[in-house]
CSV table of N, CA and C in Angstrom, one decimal:
chain,number,residue,atom,x,y,z
A,1149,UNK,N,-210.3,-118.1,133.8
A,1149,UNK,CA,-208.8,-117.7,133.1
A,1149,UNK,C,-209.3,-117.6,131.8
A,1150,UNK,N,-208.4,-116.4,131.0
A,1150,UNK,CA,-208.5,-116.1,130.0
A,1150,UNK,C,-207.8,-117.2,128.8
A,1151,UNK,N,-207.0,-118.0,129.2
A,1151,UNK,CA,-206.5,-119.0,128.4
A,1151,UNK,C,-207.6,-120.0,128.3
A,1152,UNK,N,-208.3,-120.5,129.4
A,1152,UNK,CA,-209.4,-121.4,129.2
A,1152,UNK,C,-210.5,-120.9,128.2
A,1153,UNK,N,-210.7,-119.6,128.4
A,1153,UNK,CA,-211.6,-119.0,127.5
A,1153,UNK,C,-211.4,-119.1,125.9
A,1154,UNK,N,-210.0,-118.8,125.7
A,1154,UNK,CA,-209.6,-119.0,124.5
A,1154,UNK,C,-209.7,-120.3,124.0
A,1155,UNK,N,-209.2,-121.4,124.5
A,1155,UNK,CA,-209.2,-122.6,124.1
A,1155,UNK,C,-210.6,-123.2,124.1
A,1156,UNK,N,-211.5,-122.6,124.9
A,1156,UNK,CA,-212.9,-123.1,124.5
A,1156,UNK,C,-213.4,-122.4,123.3
A,1157,UNK,N,-212.9,-121.3,122.9
A,1157,UNK,CA,-213.5,-120.6,121.9
A,1157,UNK,C,-212.8,-121.3,120.4
A,1158,UNK,N,-211.7,-121.7,120.5
A,1158,UNK,CA,-210.8,-122.2,119.4
A,1158,UNK,C,-211.5,-123.7,119.3
A,1159,UNK,N,-212.0,-124.3,120.2
A,1159,UNK,CA,-212.6,-125.7,120.0
A,1159,UNK,C,-213.9,-125.5,119.2
A,1160,UNK,N,-214.6,-124.3,119.7
A,1160,UNK,CA,-216.0,-124.2,119.2
A,1160,UNK,C,-215.9,-123.7,117.6
A,1161,UNK,N,-214.8,-122.9,117.6
A,1161,UNK,CA,-214.6,-122.4,116.1
A,1161,UNK,C,-214.1,-123.4,115.3
A,1162,UNK,N,-213.5,-124.4,115.8
A,1162,UNK,CA,-213.0,-125.7,115.0
A,1162,UNK,C,-213.9,-126.4,114.6
A,1163,UNK,N,-215.1,-126.6,115.3
A,1163,UNK,CA,-216.2,-127.5,115.3
A,1163,UNK,C,-216.9,-126.8,114.1
A,1164,UNK,N,-217.3,-125.6,114.1
A,1164,UNK,CA,-218.0,-124.7,113.1
A,1164,UNK,C,-217.4,-124.7,112.1
A,1165,UNK,N,-216.1,-124.8,112.0
A,1165,UNK,CA,-215.5,-124.8,110.6
A,1165,UNK,C,-215.4,-126.0,110.1
A,1166,UNK,N,-215.4,-127.2,110.5
A,1166,UNK,CA,-215.5,-128.5,110.1
A,1166,UNK,C,-216.9,-128.6,109.7
A,1167,UNK,N,-217.7,-128.2,110.2
A,1167,UNK,CA,-219.4,-128.2,109.9
A,1167,UNK,C,-219.6,-127.3,108.5
A,1168,UNK,N,-218.9,-126.3,108.4
A,1168,UNK,CA,-219.2,-125.5,107.2
A,1168,UNK,C,-218.2,-126.1,106.0
A,1169,UNK,N,-217.1,-126.6,106.3
A,1169,UNK,CA,-216.3,-127.3,105.2
A,1169,UNK,C,-217.2,-128.4,104.6
A,1170,UNK,N,-217.7,-129.1,105.5
A,1170,UNK,CA,-218.4,-130.3,105.2
A,1170,UNK,C,-219.6,-130.3,104.4
A,1171,UNK,N,-220.2,-128.9,104.8
A,1171,UNK,CA,-221.5,-128.4,104.3
A,1171,UNK,C,-221.2,-128.2,102.6
A,1172,UNK,N,-220.0,-127.6,102.5
A,1172,UNK,CA,-219.6,-127.3,100.8
A,1172,UNK,C,-218.9,-128.4,100.3
A,1173,UNK,N,-218.9,-129.6,100.7
A,1173,UNK,CA,-218.4,-130.7,100.1
A,1173,UNK,C,-216.9,-131.1,100.2
A,1174,UNK,N,-216.2,-130.6,101.4
A,1174,UNK,CA,-215.0,-131.1,101.6
A,1174,UNK,C,-214.8,-132.3,102.3
A,1175,UNK,N,-214.4,-133.3,101.9
A,1175,UNK,CA,-214.4,-134.7,102.6
A,1175,UNK,C,-213.5,-135.1,103.5
A,1176,UNK,N,-212.0,-134.5,103.3
A,1176,UNK,CA,-210.9,-135.1,104.3
A,1176,UNK,C,-210.5,-133.6,104.8
A,1177,UNK,N,-210.6,-133.6,106.2
A,1177,UNK,CA,-210.4,-132.4,107.0
A,1177,UNK,C,-209.2,-133.0,108.0
A,1178,UNK,N,-208.2,-132.4,108.0
A,1178,UNK,CA,-206.9,-132.9,109.1
A,1178,UNK,C,-206.7,-131.6,109.9
A,1179,UNK,N,-206.7,-132.0,111.2
A,1179,UNK,CA,-206.5,-131.0,112.3
A,1179,UNK,C,-205.0,-131.1,112.8
A,1180,UNK,N,-204.4,-130.1,113.1
A,1180,UNK,CA,-203.4,-130.0,113.8
A,1180,UNK,C,-203.3,-129.1,115.4
A,1181,UNK,N,-202.6,-129.4,116.4
A,1181,UNK,CA,-202.6,-128.6,117.4
A,1181,UNK,C,-201.6,-127.5,117.5
A,1182,UNK,N,-200.7,-127.6,116.3
A,1182,UNK,CA,-199.9,-126.5,116.3
A,1182,UNK,C,-199.0,-126.6,114.8
A,1183,UNK,N,-198.2,-125.6,114.5
A,1183,UNK,CA,-197.7,-125.7,113.2
A,1183,UNK,C,-196.7,-126.7,112.8
A,1184,UNK,N,-196.0,-127.1,114.0
A,1184,UNK,CA,-195.0,-128.3,113.6
A,1184,UNK,C,-195.7,-129.6,113.5
A,1185,UNK,N,-197.0,-129.9,114.1
A,1185,UNK,CA,-197.7,-131.0,113.8
A,1185,UNK,C,-198.1,-131.0,112.3
A,1186,UNK,N,-198.8,-129.8,112.0
A,1186,UNK,CA,-199.3,-129.4,110.6
A,1186,UNK,C,-198.4,-129.8,109.7
A,1187,UNK,N,-197.1,-129.3,109.8
A,1187,UNK,CA,-195.9,-129.6,108.7
A,1187,UNK,C,-195.6,-131.1,108.8
A,1188,UNK,N,-195.8,-131.6,109.9
A,1188,UNK,CA,-195.6,-133.3,109.8
A,1188,UNK,C,-196.7,-134.0,108.9
A,1189,UNK,N,-197.9,-133.5,109.3
A,1189,UNK,CA,-199.1,-134.1,108.6
A,1189,UNK,C,-198.8,-133.7,107.0
A,1190,UNK,N,-198.3,-132.6,106.7
A,1190,UNK,CA,-198.2,-132.1,105.4
A,1190,UNK,C,-197.2,-133.2,104.5
A,1191,UNK,N,-196.4,-133.7,105.4
A,1191,UNK,CA,-195.2,-134.5,104.6
A,1191,UNK,C,-195.6,-135.7,104.1
A,1192,UNK,N,-196.7,-136.1,104.8
A,1192,UNK,CA,-197.4,-137.6,104.6
A,1192,UNK,C,-199.0,-137.6,104.1
A,1193,UNK,N,-199.2,-136.5,103.9
A,1193,UNK,CA,-200.6,-136.5,103.1
A,1193,UNK,C,-200.7,-135.3,102.2
A,1194,UNK,N,-201.4,-135.5,101.3
A,1194,UNK,CA,-201.8,-134.6,100.2
A,1194,UNK,C,-202.9,-133.5,100.9
A,1195,UNK,N,-202.3,-132.3,100.8
A,1195,UNK,CA,-203.2,-131.2,101.1
A,1195,UNK,C,-203.6,-130.0,100.1
A,1196,UNK,N,-204.7,-129.6,100.0
A,1196,UNK,CA,-205.0,-128.7,99.0
A,1196,UNK,C,-205.1,-127.5,99.6
A,1197,UNK,N,-205.5,-127.4,100.7
A,1197,UNK,CA,-206.1,-126.0,101.3
A,1197,UNK,C,-205.4,-125.8,102.7
A,1198,UNK,N,-204.9,-125.1,103.1
A,1198,UNK,CA,-204.4,-124.8,104.6
A,1198,UNK,C,-205.1,-123.5,105.2
A,1199,UNK,N,-205.7,-123.7,106.5
A,1199,UNK,CA,-206.2,-122.5,107.0
A,1199,UNK,C,-205.7,-122.8,108.6
A,1200,UNK,N,-204.9,-121.6,108.9
A,1200,UNK,CA,-204.1,-121.3,110.1
A,1200,UNK,C,-204.4,-120.4,110.9
A,1201,UNK,N,-204.1,-120.7,112.2
A,1201,UNK,CA,-204.3,-119.8,113.1
A,1201,UNK,C,-203.0,-119.0,113.3
A,1202,UNK,N,-203.0,-117.6,113.4
A,1202,UNK,CA,-201.6,-116.8,113.6
A,1202,UNK,C,-201.2,-117.2,114.9
A,1203,UNK,N,-201.8,-117.3,115.9
A,1203,UNK,CA,-201.4,-117.3,117.4
A,1203,UNK,C,-201.4,-118.9,118.0
A,1204,UNK,N,-200.8,-119.7,117.3
A,1204,UNK,CA,-200.5,-121.0,117.9
A,1204,UNK,C,-199.4,-121.1,118.9
A,1205,UNK,N,-199.5,-121.9,119.7
A,1205,UNK,CA,-198.4,-122.3,120.6
A,1205,UNK,C,-197.1,-123.1,120.1
A,1206,UNK,N,-196.2,-122.6,120.4
A,1206,UNK,CA,-194.9,-123.4,119.7
A,1206,UNK,C,-194.4,-122.7,118.5
A,1207,UNK,N,-194.7,-123.2,117.3
A,1207,UNK,CA,-194.4,-122.8,115.9
A,1207,UNK,C,-195.7,-121.9,115.7
A,1208,UNK,N,-195.7,-120.5,115.6
A,1208,UNK,CA,-196.9,-119.7,115.4
A,1208,UNK,C,-197.2,-119.8,114.0
A,1209,UNK,N,-198.5,-119.1,113.6
A,1209,UNK,CA,-198.8,-119.2,112.4
A,1209,UNK,C,-198.0,-118.3,111.2
A,1210,UNK,N,-197.6,-117.5,111.5
A,1210,UNK,CA,-196.6,-116.6,110.7
A,1210,UNK,C,-195.3,-117.6,110.4
A,1211,UNK,N,-194.7,-118.1,111.2
A,1211,UNK,CA,-193.5,-118.8,111.2
A,1211,UNK,C,-194.2,-120.3,110.4
A,1212,UNK,N,-195.2,-120.5,110.5
A,1212,UNK,CA,-195.8,-121.9,109.9
A,1212,UNK,C,-195.7,-121.5,108.6
A,1213,UNK,N,-196.3,-120.6,108.1
A,1213,UNK,CA,-196.6,-120.1,106.8
A,1213,UNK,C,-195.3,-119.8,106.0
A,1214,UNK,N,-194.2,-119.2,106.7
A,1214,UNK,CA,-193.0,-119.2,106.1
A,1214,UNK,C,-192.5,-120.3,105.7
A,1215,UNK,N,-192.5,-121.3,106.5
A,1215,UNK,CA,-191.9,-122.6,106.6
A,1215,UNK,C,-192.6,-123.2,105.4
A,1216,UNK,N,-194.0,-123.3,105.5
A,1216,UNK,CA,-194.7,-124.0,104.5
A,1216,UNK,C,-194.7,-123.4,103.1
A,1217,UNK,N,-194.2,-122.2,103.0
A,1217,UNK,CA,-193.8,-121.7,101.5
A,1217,UNK,C,-192.7,-122.1,100.9
A,1218,UNK,N,-191.7,-122.4,101.8
A,1218,UNK,CA,-190.5,-123.1,101.4
A,1218,UNK,C,-190.7,-124.4,101.2
A,1219,UNK,N,-191.3,-125.3,101.8
A,1219,UNK,CA,-191.5,-126.8,101.7
A,1219,UNK,C,-192.0,-127.2,100.2
A,1220,UNK,N,-191.2,-128.3,99.9
A,1220,UNK,CA,-191.7,-129.0,98.7
A,1220,UNK,C,-193.3,-129.6,98.9
A,1221,UNK,N,-193.6,-129.6,100.1
A,1221,UNK,CA,-195.0,-130.3,100.5
A,1221,UNK,C,-196.2,-129.3,100.5
A,1222,UNK,N,-195.8,-128.1,100.2
A,1222,UNK,CA,-196.5,-127.0,100.3
A,1222,UNK,C,-197.8,-127.1,99.2
A,1223,UNK,N,-199.0,-127.0,99.5
A,1223,UNK,CA,-200.2,-126.8,98.5
A,1223,UNK,C,-199.4,-126.0,97.3
A,1224,UNK,N,-199.9,-126.4,95.9
A,1224,UNK,CA,-199.7,-125.8,95.0
A,1224,UNK,C,-200.2,-124.1,94.7
A,1225,UNK,N,-201.4,-124.0,95.3
A,1225,UNK,CA,-201.9,-122.8,95.3
A,1225,UNK,C,-201.3,-121.9,96.3
A,1226,UNK,N,-201.6,-120.6,96.2
A,1226,UNK,CA,-201.2,-119.5,97.0
A,1226,UNK,C,-201.5,-119.7,98.6
A,1227,UNK,N,-200.9,-119.4,99.5
A,1227,UNK,CA,-201.1,-119.7,100.9
A,1227,UNK,C,-201.6,-118.1,101.5
């Protein structure tokens, strides 16, 4: 199924991204299954950088970025 293949690819890319971020010294990495979970995490955790997928289920990446930019919890740097 194409859904299974996409899920598998996302999992592989997530592991690879974590590996690369740790290799450059990033100590704390928070992951969310969708934009809604990411916004909830950002309300309780200081986040410096956000990497997002545009095609997340539920709250997609475009809407997530829109809400993130309007949020007082948004990182101070550009999104």
